[in-house]
PDB file of C-alpha atoms in Angstrom:
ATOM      1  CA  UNK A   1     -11.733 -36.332  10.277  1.00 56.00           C
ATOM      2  CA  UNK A   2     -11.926 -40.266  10.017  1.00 69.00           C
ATOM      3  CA  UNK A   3     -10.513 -42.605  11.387  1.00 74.00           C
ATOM      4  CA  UNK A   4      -8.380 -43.469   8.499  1.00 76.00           C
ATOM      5  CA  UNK A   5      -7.007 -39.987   7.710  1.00 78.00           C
ATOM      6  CA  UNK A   6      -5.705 -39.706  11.763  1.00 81.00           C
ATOM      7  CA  UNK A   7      -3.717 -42.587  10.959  1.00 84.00           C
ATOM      8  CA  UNK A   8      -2.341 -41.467   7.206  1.00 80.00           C
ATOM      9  CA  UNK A   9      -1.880 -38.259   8.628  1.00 83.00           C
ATOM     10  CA  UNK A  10       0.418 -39.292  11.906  1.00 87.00           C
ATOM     11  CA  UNK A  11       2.014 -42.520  11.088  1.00 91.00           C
ATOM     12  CA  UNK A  12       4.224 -43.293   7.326  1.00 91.00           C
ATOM     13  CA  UNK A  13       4.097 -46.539   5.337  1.00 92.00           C
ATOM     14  CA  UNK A  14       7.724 -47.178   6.164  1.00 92.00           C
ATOM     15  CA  UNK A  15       6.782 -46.711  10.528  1.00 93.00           C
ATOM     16  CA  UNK A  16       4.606 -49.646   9.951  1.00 94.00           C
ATOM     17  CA  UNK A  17       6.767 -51.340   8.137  1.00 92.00           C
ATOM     18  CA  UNK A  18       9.621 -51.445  10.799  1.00 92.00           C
ATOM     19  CA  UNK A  19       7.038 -51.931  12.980  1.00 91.00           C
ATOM     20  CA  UNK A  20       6.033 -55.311  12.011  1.00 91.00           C
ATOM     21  CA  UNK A  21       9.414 -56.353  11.060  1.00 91.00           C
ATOM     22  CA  UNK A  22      10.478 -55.131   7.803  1.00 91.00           C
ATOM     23  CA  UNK A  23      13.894 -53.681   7.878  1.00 90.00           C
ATOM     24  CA  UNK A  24      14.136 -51.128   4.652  1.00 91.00           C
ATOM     25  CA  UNK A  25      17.657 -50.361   2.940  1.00 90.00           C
ATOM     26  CA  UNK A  26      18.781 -47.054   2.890  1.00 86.00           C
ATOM     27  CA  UNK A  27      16.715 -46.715  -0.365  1.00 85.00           C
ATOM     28  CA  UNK A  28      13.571 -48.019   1.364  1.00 89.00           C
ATOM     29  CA  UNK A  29      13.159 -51.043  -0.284  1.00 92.00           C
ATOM     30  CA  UNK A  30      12.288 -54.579   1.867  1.00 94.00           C
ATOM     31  CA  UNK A  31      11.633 -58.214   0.691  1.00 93.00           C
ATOM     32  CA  UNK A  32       8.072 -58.342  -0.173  1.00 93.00           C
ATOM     33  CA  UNK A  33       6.304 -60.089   2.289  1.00 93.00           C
ATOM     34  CA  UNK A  34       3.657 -60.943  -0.163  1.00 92.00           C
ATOM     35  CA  UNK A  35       5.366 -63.201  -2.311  1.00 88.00           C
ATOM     36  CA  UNK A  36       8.647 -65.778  -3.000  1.00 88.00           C
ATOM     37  CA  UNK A  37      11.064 -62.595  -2.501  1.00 84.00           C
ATOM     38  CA  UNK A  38      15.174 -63.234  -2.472  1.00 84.00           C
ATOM     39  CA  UNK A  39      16.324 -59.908  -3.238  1.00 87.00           C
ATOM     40  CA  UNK A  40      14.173 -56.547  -2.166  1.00 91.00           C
ATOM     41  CA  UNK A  41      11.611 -55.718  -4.399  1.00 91.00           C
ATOM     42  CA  UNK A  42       9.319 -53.770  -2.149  1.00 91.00           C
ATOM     43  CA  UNK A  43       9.534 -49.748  -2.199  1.00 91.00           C
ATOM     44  CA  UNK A  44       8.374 -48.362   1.211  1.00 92.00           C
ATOM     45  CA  UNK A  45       7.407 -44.528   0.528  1.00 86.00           C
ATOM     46  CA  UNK A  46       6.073 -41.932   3.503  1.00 84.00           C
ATOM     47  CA  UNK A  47       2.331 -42.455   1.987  1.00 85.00           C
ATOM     48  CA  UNK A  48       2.470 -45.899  -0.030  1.00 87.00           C
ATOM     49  CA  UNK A  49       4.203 -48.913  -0.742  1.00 89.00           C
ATOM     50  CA  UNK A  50       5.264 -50.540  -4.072  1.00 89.00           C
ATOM     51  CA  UNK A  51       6.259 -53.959  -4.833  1.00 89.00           C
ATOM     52  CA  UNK A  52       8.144 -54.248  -8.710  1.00 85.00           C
ATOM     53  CA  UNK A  53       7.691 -57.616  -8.918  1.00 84.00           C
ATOM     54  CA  UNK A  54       4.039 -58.765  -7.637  1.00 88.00           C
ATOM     55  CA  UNK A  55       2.779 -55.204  -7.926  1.00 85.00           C
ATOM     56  CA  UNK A  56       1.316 -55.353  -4.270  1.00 87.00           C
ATOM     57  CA  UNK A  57       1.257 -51.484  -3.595  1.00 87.00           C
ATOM     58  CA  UNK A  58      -1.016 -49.286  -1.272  1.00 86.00           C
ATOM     59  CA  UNK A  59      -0.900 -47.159   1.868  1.00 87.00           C
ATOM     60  CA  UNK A  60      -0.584 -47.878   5.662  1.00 90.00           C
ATOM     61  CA  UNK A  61      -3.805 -49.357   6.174  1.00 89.00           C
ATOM     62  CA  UNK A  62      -3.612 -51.537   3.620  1.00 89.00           C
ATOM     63  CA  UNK A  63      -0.189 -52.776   4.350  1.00 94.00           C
ATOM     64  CA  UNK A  64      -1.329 -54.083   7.718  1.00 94.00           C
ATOM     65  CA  UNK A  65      -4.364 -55.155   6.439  1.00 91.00           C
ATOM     66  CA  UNK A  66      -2.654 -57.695   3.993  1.00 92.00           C
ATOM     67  CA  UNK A  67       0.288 -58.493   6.497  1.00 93.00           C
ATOM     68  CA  UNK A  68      -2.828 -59.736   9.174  1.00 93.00           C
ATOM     69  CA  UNK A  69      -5.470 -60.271   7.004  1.00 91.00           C
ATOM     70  CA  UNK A  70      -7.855 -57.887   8.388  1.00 89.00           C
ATOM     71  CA  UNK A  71     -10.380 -55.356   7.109  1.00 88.00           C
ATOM     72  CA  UNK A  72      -9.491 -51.732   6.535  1.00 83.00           C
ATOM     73  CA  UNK A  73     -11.331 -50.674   9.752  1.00 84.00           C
ATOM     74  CA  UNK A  74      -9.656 -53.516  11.957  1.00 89.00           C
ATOM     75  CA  UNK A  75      -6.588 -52.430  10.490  1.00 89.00           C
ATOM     76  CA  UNK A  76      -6.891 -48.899  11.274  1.00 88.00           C
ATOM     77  CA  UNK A  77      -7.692 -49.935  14.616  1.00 89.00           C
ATOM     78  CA  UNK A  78      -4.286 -52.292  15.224  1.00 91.00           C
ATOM     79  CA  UNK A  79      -2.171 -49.192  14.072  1.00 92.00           C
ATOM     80  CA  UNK A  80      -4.170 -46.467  16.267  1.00 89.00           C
ATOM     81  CA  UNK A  81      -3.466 -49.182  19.031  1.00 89.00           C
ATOM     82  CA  UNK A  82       0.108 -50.108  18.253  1.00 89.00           C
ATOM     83  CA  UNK A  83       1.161 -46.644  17.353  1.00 88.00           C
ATOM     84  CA  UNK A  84      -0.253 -45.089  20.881  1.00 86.00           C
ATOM     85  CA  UNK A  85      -2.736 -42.905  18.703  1.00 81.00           C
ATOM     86  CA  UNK A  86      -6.113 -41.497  20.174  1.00 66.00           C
ATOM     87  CA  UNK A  87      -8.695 -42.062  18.260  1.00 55.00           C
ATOM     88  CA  UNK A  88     -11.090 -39.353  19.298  1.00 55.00           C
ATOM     89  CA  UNK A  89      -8.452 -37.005  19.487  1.00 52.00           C
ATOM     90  CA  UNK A  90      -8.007 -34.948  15.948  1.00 48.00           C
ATOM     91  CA  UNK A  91      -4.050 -34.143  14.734  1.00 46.00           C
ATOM     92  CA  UNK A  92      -2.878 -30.868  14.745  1.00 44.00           C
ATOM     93  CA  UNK A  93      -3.479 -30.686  11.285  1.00 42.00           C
ATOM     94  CA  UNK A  94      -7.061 -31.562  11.075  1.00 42.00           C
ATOM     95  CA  UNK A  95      -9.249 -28.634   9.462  1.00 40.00           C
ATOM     96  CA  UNK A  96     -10.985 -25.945  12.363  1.00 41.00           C
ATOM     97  CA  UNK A  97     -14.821 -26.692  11.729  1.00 41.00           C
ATOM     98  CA  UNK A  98     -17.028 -23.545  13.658  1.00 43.00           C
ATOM     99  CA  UNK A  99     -19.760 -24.873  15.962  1.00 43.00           C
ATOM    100  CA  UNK A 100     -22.863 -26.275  14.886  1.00 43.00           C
ATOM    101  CA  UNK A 101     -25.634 -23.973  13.939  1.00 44.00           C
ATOM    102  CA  UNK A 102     -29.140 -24.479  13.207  1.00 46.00           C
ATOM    103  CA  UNK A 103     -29.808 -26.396   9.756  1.00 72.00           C
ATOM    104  CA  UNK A 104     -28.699 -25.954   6.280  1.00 81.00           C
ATOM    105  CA  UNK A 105     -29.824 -24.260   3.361  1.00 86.00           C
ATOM    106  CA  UNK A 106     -30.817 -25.618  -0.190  1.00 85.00           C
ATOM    107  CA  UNK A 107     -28.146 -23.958  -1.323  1.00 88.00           C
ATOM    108  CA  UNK A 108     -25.996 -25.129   1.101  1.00 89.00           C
ATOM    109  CA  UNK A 109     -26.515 -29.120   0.576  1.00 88.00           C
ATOM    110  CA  UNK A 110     -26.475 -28.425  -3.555  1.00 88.00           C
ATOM    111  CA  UNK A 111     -22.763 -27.197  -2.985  1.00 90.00           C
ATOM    112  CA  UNK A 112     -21.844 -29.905  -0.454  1.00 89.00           C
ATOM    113  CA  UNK A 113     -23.035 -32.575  -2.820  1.00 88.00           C
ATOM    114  CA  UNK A 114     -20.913 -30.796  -5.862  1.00 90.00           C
ATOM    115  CA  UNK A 115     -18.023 -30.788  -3.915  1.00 91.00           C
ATOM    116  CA  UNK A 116     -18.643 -34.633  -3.381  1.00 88.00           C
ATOM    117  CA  UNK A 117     -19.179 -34.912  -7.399  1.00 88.00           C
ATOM    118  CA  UNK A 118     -16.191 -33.269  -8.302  1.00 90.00           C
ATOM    119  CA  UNK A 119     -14.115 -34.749  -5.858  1.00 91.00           C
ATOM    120  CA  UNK A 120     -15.422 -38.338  -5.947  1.00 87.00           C
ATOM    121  CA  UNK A 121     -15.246 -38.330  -9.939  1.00 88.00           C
ATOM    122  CA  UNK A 122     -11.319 -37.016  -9.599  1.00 90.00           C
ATOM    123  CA  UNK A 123     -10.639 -39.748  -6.562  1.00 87.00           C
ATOM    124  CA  UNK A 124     -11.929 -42.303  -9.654  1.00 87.00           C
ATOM    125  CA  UNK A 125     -10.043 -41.034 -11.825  1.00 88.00           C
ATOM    126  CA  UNK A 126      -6.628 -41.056  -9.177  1.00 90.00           C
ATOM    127  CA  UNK A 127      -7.203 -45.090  -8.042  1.00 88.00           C
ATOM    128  CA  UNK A 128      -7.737 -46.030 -12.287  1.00 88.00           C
ATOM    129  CA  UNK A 129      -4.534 -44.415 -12.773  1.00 91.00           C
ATOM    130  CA  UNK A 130      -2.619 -45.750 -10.328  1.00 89.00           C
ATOM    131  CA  UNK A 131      -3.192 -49.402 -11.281  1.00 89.00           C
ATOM    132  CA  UNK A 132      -3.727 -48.754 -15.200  1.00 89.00           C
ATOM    133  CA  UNK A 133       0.060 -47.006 -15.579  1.00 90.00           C
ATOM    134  CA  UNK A 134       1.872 -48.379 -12.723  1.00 90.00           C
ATOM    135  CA  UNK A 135       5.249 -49.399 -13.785  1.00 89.00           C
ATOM    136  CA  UNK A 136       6.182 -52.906 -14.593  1.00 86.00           C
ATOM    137  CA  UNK A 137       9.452 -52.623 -13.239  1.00 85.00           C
ATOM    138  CA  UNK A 138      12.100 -50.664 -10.963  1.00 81.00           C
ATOM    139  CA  UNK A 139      13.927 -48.984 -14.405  1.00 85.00           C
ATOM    140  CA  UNK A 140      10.329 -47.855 -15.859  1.00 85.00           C
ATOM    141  CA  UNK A 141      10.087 -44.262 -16.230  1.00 87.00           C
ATOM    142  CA  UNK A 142       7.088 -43.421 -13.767  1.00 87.00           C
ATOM    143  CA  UNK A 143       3.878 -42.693 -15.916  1.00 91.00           C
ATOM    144  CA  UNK A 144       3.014 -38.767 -14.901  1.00 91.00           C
ATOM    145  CA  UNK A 145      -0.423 -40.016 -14.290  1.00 91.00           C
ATOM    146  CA  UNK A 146       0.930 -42.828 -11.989  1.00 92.00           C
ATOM    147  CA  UNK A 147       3.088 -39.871 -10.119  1.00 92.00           C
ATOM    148  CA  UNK A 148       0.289 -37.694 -10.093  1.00 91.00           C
ATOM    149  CA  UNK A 149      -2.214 -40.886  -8.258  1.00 91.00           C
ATOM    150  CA  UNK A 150       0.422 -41.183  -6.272  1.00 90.00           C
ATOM    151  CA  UNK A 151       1.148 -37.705  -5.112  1.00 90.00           C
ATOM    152  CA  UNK A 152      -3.011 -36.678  -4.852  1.00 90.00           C
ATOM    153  CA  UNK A 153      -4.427 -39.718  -3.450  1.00 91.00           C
ATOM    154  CA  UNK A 154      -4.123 -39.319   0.169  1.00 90.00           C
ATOM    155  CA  UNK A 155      -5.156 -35.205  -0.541  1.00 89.00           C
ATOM    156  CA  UNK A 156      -8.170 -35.952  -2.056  1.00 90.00           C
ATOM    157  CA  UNK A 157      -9.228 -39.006   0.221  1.00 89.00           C
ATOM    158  CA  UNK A 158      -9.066 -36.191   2.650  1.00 88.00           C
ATOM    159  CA  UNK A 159     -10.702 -33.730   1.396  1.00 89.00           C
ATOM    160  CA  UNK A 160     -13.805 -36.138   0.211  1.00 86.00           C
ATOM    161  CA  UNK A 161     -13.929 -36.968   4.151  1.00 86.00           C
ATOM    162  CA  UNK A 162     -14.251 -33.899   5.660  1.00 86.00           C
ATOM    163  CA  UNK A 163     -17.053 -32.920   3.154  1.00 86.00           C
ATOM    164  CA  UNK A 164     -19.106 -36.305   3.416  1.00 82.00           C
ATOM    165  CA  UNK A 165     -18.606 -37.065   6.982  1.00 77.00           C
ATOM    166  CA  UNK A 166     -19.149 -35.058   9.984  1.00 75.00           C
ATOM    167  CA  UNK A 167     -22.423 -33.091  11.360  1.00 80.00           C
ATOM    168  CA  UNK A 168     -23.990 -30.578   8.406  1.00 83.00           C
ATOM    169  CA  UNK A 169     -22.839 -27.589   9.947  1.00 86.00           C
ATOM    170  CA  UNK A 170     -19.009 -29.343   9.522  1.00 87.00           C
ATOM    171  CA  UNK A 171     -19.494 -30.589   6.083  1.00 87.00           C
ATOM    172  CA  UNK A 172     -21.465 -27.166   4.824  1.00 90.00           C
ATOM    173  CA  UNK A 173     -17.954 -25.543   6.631  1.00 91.00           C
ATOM    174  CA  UNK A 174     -15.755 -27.391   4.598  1.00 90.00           C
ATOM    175  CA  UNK A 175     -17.493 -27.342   1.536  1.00 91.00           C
ATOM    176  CA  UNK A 176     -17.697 -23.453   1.507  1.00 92.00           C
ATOM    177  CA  UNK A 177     -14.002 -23.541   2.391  1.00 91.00           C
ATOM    178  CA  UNK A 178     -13.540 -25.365  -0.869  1.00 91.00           C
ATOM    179  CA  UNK A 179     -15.227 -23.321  -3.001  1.00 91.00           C
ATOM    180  CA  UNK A 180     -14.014 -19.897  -1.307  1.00 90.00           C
ATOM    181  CA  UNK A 181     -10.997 -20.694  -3.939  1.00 85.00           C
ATOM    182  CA  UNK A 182     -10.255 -22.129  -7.326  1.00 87.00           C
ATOM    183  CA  UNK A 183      -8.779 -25.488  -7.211  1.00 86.00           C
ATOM    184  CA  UNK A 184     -11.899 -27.126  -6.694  1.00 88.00           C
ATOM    185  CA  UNK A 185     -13.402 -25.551 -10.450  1.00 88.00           C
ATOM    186  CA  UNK A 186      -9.970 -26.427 -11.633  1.00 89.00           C
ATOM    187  CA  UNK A 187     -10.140 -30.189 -10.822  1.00 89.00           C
ATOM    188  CA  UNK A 188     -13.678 -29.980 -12.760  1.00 89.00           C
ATOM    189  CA  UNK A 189     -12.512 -28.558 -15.563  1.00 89.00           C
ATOM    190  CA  UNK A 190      -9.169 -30.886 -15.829  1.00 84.00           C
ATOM    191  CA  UNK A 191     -12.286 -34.163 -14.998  1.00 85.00           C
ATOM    192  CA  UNK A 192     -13.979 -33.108 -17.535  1.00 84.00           C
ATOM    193  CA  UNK A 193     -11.756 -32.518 -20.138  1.00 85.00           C
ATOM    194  CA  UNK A 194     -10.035 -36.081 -19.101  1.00 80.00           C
ATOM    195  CA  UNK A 195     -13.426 -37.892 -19.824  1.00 73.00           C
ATOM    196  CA  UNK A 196     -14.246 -36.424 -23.015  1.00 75.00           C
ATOM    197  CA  UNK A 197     -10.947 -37.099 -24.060  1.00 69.00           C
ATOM    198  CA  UNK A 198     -11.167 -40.344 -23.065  1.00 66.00           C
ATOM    199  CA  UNK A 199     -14.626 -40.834 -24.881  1.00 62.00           C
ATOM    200  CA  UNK A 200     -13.272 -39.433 -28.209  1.00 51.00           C
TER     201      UNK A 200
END
């Protein structure tokens, strides 16, 4: 697990947002920090942030990456640091690999790198959406495709890492774990079908 799915998966947007001074309503909304901002505007969520009137919106890392204008990997570092995290220490959550082995099949790398297709061309799909439909303003019925970036971002970042990163015992491990079930043929199919739609 990276670096950057440790720290989506143990601290929430709105934990780094008290931590570096925001103070959210009881509707999580803050003064945007990003621009001229007199009455909240700013939606802190458990996985992202939204602001309705500059449209500044993203997860943790990116948060403190704008607020100290730092890189994604320095900010990952500042909230592993602030937040007490370990970095070489996995959550409780993080996916049970089996020990290395000796190396990989053919087979094997042609269904790690379709995993990585299907998932990479759905993660596309995810980050178009949420900028294309996000919502103009606070009384803007979401966009279900905006909900739905929202919702499967931080899922499929996940996934994507544990399947490109990692030794190729781990990523073979996670990509037959994958494909032991249908939701990975699924998200495919629904790609697919999205594209040609699109292209029509």
């Amino acid at each position: 697990m990276s670096l950057y799915q440790k720290i989506k998966s143990a601290i929430t947007v709105r934990q780094v947002g008290e931590m570096y001074g925001m103070e959210p309503d009881r509707h999580g909304m803050v003064c945007c920090p990003f621009h001229s901002d007199s009455d909240p505007s700013m939606k802190l969520n458990e996985s992202y942030y939204y602001c309705f009137a500059c449209g500044a919106n993203g997860d943790a890392i990116d948060l403190t990456a704008k607020l100290f204008d730092l890189n994604p990997r320095q900010a990952a570092e500042k909230l592993a640091s602030d937040f007490g995290l370990d970095p070489d220490k996995p959550p409780a959550s993080a996916i049970a690999l089996p020990p290395p082995k000796s190396g990989l099949t053919d087979e094997q790398w042609a269904d790690i790198a379709y995993c990585l297709r299907v998932l990479t061309d759905y993660l596309d799909l995810l980050h178009d959406w949420r900028e294309r439909y996000k919502p103009a303003s606070p009384e803007e019925p979401h966009d279900p495709r905006f909900e739905e970036a929202l919702h499967m971002t931080e899922t499929i970042e996940h996934l994507t890492d544990c399947v490109a990163f990692g030794t190729p015992q781990q990523k073979a491990a996670a990509a037959a774990q994958l494909l032991s079930g249908s939701y990975l043929l699924m998200l495919e199919e629904r790609t697919d079908r999205l594209a040609l739609a699109k292209c029509a």
